[in-house]
Amino acid sequence: MSGPNTDYDPVEVTPLHAEEVERTRDEALTAFTEAADLAALQEAKVTYLGDKSPIVLANREIGALPPQARKEAGQRIGAARKAINEGFTSRLAVLEAAHEEQLLATERVDVTLPWHTPQLGARHPLSLISEQVADVFTALGWDVAEGPEVEAEWLNFDALNFQPDHPARQMQDTFFVEPAGSGKVLRTHTSPVQARSMLTRKPPIYVICPGRVFRTDELDATHTPVFYQVEGLVVDEGITLAHLKGTLDHFVVSMFGEGLEARLRPNFFPFTEPSAEVDLLCFVCRGASVGNPDRPCRTCGSEGWIEWGGCGVVNPRVLQANGIDTDRYSGFAFGMGLERTLMFRNGVEDMRDMVEGDVRFSRQFGMEI
Amino acid sequence: MRVPLSWLREYADLPDGVTGREVAEQLIRAGLEVETVEESDLTGPLVVGKVLTYENEPQKNGKTIRWCSLDIGKDEPQWVVCGAHNFEVGDLVVVVLPGAVLPGGFAISARKTYGHVSNGMICSSAELGLGDDGMHGIVVLEAGEATPGDDAIELLALRDDVLDIAVTPDRGYCLSIRGVAREAATAYGVELKDPADLALDGSGSGGYPVRVEDSEACSVFVTRTVTGIDAKALSPRWMQKRLLASGMRPISIGVDVTNYVMLELGQPIHGYDKGQLSGEIVVRRANAGEKLVTLDDQTRELDTEDLLITDDSGAIGVAGVMGGASTEISDATTDVVIEAAHFDPIVIARASRRHKLSSEASRRFEREVDPLLPRYAAQRVADLLAEYAGGTILPDETVVDTHPAPAPVNLRADHAARVAGAPITLEETVRHLESVGCTVEAAAADATAAPLAAGVHAPVLAAVGTTTVGTANVQADDLLTVTPPSWRPDLRDPNDFAEEAIRLFGFDNVPSILPAAPGGQGLTVSQKRRRRVATALVGAGLTEVVSYPFTGEADFDAMGLPADDNRRTTVKLVNPLSDEEPSMQTMLLATLLRTAERNVGRGATDLAIFQTGLVFLPKAETKPAPLPSVAHRPSDAEIQSLYDALPDQPLHIGVVLTGSLTPTGWWGKGRPAGWADAVQIGRVIASAVGAEPVVKNVELAPWHPGRCAEFSVDGKVVGHAGELHPKVCQAFGLPVRSSAVELDLDALIAAGPESIAAHPFSSYPVAKEDVALIVAADVAAADVQAALAEGAGELLESVRLFDVYTGEQIGEGKKSLAFALRFRAPDRTLKENEVADARQAAVQVAVDRFNAVQRVG
Ligand SMILES: [Zn+2]
């Protein structure tokens, strides 16, 4: 059927008339545009681009034309086919996009629903605060030193200038290890770690010692027989009380915020001479509550300062007992209770919450304090 | 030490109008720990009333009240209801009137009670804020002490602030008004009127015969004798009031006077009924088997170390701790022998501990009392007895005194500045030392500094200047000879003197300098790995808790530990908190399971908790820890024996899982936590520190005998994980099939790598093969997997168990294990026959080792 048809005048072949080609093209484009969905578009495609479609059929007629007319007719049909194809693909893109959008809309979920894989757990805040303290001091170049909890009495007391019958030693409410006279105790403070540091390291010594300690107190809202301390020790040439103050000021700012400072009040500890209590400027009211009944402060009890720990210049007798050359070196030390720190820093009201191991206590902190 | 401000003012010339709170602030700056300031919130009207009439009116509640009329200096009598009965018509009492506020904020108004309108009330000692005077009733004044209508606040000095001071062990002298007044006078720069500055009228000899056998323990012993006292006389009201305010109950004139002088001067006093003494007083150590009935009517067995006061009848007192009952001053006493002595602090401290007797006297002697005080204190007691009990003071006096004079100490003139790192001038140093009572002199030309003097170098010392001491001009590097006052036995070392100068210079005035540490290396490997473990477990949903490390038989029984289990061998405490828990934990689960129990009991049934902590493992042979000298560093051998004497204390980590790991929810049914979760957590812990544990089945309490995994690294067992034994769950009140982990974290951390070397990995395609093997049911999957890996050779990239099947198809006592094998070569695409050969080699090892049969289809 593809041979030239000699039965009719080629000029009169209707499908190849310019007007007819344009009409067919426009009809197809309209049909595509009007196709409401992919199925309708597919149907229109068969009608206007399928094997039996006017444009395909018209194309076949080209062969029947005299050679001189073929070129022009071919160009005309080709342009129309191109336009119809483009009309189809652009409409297809539109309808596909609409279809996908509709499909995704049906897949909407409630993202507030819970899921069954475990939530993040939580650290105990005493661990977190120990680590925070360690980080403050390692940033200064200090080491974190540790030691055992069952400790030699000599390291817990004698090496620190707590003489056997001195009231200071009796005030420590010590747990003794069997048999009586074993020379072993549950450490009453982390200070034996300082003694160990002096015995095993050579100056300069810059160590921070967080750890668990023991006293024979009954558990109540403000006391616990098992608690955590952090102590710091520096032994170096030319160390003075001024260096202790500088270190405590830095520590206070690191833990409680800019603009805060430590205050020292004379006190007595066998380990240090001179000795002082460390107070910190109340980080909540910054002293504004003092003498100001309209603005009471719960954190400091409107005292303006919060009692935080003890400190002092290491007693040269302690350096001597631990083999440090007192002609060359001096030192300072300080110590704080971590439970107490948490109590006023984070508003923990009852010591028992910190030691009973109730998961709800840890969980309210997560991984931050 | 409770210090009424009025008493303090008597000896320190404080500025008019300063309050207790202001004085407290100054004392705190000077280093005294003022714990509380009790400020009187009392306001009047509070007046003296005279009882005109009263009616006893029995009430339905069984009480009898008195309806009283009182003369309070007005035209009309005042009518009040009173519950007390210790007064008669004509007595003078203290009446609070409507509109007044009593201590504690109790506002008084006219009120209807027991059928009358009571216009105020008659006050007891406690209601007036004076403490319990032991009268069990209202305060009855002495006849003629006042007239009706007088202001009782002024009369009784009721509005007095009281400072409560916690005296540190080095400040024994502050256990007295005298000591606190000295600090207050220094703080305010005002004059101190030393209450011990008394005229002595004793002759220095001829007093009651005394022999001191142990002059080390008793270096001073003074007696005075007062005759003809009226022991029933009441101590004056001002004295009672001060005793009450200081926390002591007035008892009788004899006792009150000795207590009063002790509070005022700090010197404990003992009074003997002279009529009950027989023969010479001898101060000596106790003989074996000696006994004494003390003032509290307890019979005490004496120790040969106890220092005793004795007479011909035997012991009449434990020196410095408590007197005996037989020579006690009673109502019938007429002649009194006053003892004021100085005892060695350690002797008293030990006796006080031995007899569990901490008295006002022993607390002072333990902190050492001024050795120059006894004669003055005895004089003061005698004076007061003469004045208020009508006694006659005999001039005869016993004075035994072998106490050495305080030792002078040489120190650099700029020592305080060097310790502080602050420009404390030499002039200030000398002035401050003198103000605490030291004598300061320029040292002799050949003097050397006391030991421990050197070593502290301040960066800036140019500002200390020079000063004049006596006639000598003193420079920074000159030595001073400083003699402490008799009441400061704590001042022994150069740093002790430095502290005095620095605290008076003001700690606030010391500069703040952050010292530069040499570069550090941050946390140790172990410290970092511990943090990683905790972070990994929190990521897995576990919550960290803490527990006390105390345990006992009940915990071991609950965990089902066999009788001979070595975990029952513990480090025990001499004085545990509870007799039921005398041991330190040998495993964390002993205490962690109790913590789990508490949480489950509080409703947290789905629990995933962990804890790290030391466990305490006694050594096979326990030795006492030595107590080497503190004069110098112990020898290396001594230090080693200190360390060796201690138990092993490795750091463990424990985990307890109860209830569901996944709750039931909209996604479907929940999943209980089980043995496999516990074992997996063990693996997570190990991989967080880079350790590669080997896991195998074992039987061990407290775990289920068939569901316990033993973890080991490098052939060493490092812990266990798995499901808890049903009986253990029951004993700890945990849900069934709870599980637990306990691992030696130190050992795991030590097994981690030093560093990790990277391996290249291939980009050629992977060849996957599955293998199913039928083996006996008791063969461990891990072992079969290891066999496959061993047989497969170098081309094997990974092997993973993906299915376990038991059932009829494969027969009784057998199981089928399905593994996915992945092969890959580093340098080429593997050929089919290479892969087939490797697979066959892998299977062959499993066949040879476990009689495995390949399951086909
Ligand atoms: Zn505040």
PDB file of N, CA, C and O and ligand atoms in Angstrom, chain A residues 282 284-286 289 297 299-300 304, ligand 1:
ATOM      1  N   CYS A 282      26.700  34.102  95.577  1.00  0.00           N
ATOM      2  CA  CYS A 282      25.464  33.437  95.140  1.00  0.00           C
ATOM      3  C   CYS A 282      25.226  33.710  93.658  1.00  0.00           C
ATOM      4  O   CYS A 282      25.131  34.864  93.246  1.00  0.00           O
ATOM      5  N   VAL A 284      22.670  33.086  91.981  1.00  0.00           N
ATOM      6  CA  VAL A 284      21.293  33.466  91.649  1.00  0.00           C
ATOM      7  C   VAL A 284      21.094  34.967  91.897  1.00  0.00           C
ATOM      8  O   VAL A 284      20.748  35.719  90.992  1.00  0.00           O
ATOM      9  N   CYS A 285      21.330  35.403  93.149  1.00  0.00           N
ATOM     10  CA  CYS A 285      21.028  36.808  93.465  1.00  0.00           C
ATOM     11  C   CYS A 285      22.274  37.686  93.425  1.00  0.00           C
ATOM     12  O   CYS A 285      22.173  38.901  93.465  1.00  0.00           O
ATOM     13  N   ARG A 286      23.446  37.065  93.357  1.00  0.00           N
ATOM     14  CA  ARG A 286      24.717  37.801  93.357  1.00  0.00           C
ATOM     15  C   ARG A 286      24.800  38.788  94.515  1.00  0.00           C
ATOM     16  O   ARG A 286      25.315  39.895  94.376  1.00  0.00           O
ATOM     17  N   SER A 289      20.190  39.851  97.570  1.00  0.00           N
ATOM     18  CA  SER A 289      19.144  39.532  98.553  1.00  0.00           C
ATOM     19  C   SER A 289      19.535  39.934  99.969  1.00  0.00           C
ATOM     20  O   SER A 289      18.696  39.950 100.861  1.00  0.00           O
ATOM     21  N   CYS A 297      16.319  35.197  98.695  1.00  0.00           N
ATOM     22  CA  CYS A 297      16.934  34.236  97.786  1.00  0.00           C
ATOM     23  C   CYS A 297      16.982  32.878  98.477  1.00  0.00           C
ATOM     24  O   CYS A 297      17.568  32.750  99.543  1.00  0.00           O
ATOM     25  N   THR A 299      18.409  30.180  97.261  1.00  0.00           N
ATOM     26  CA  THR A 299      19.654  29.461  97.012  1.00  0.00           C
ATOM     27  C   THR A 299      20.684  29.736  98.107  1.00  0.00           C
ATOM     28  O   THR A 299      21.345  28.832  98.587  1.00  0.00           O
ATOM     29  N   CYS A 300      20.813  30.979  98.501  1.00  0.00           N
ATOM     30  CA  CYS A 300      21.824  31.320  99.504  1.00  0.00           C
ATOM     31  C   CYS A 300      21.181  31.656 100.848  1.00  0.00           C
ATOM     32  O   CYS A 300      21.890  32.073 101.778  1.00  0.00           O
ATOM     33  N   GLY A 304      23.869  35.870 100.541  1.00  0.00           N
ATOM     34  CA  GLY A 304      24.725  36.439  99.514  1.00  0.00           C
ATOM     35  C   GLY A 304      25.866  35.529  99.104  1.00  0.00           C
ATOM     36  O   GLY A 304      26.342  35.578  97.990  1.00  0.00           O
TER      37      GLY A 304
HETATM   38 ZN    ZN C   1      21.244  34.283  96.622  1.00  0.00          ZN
END
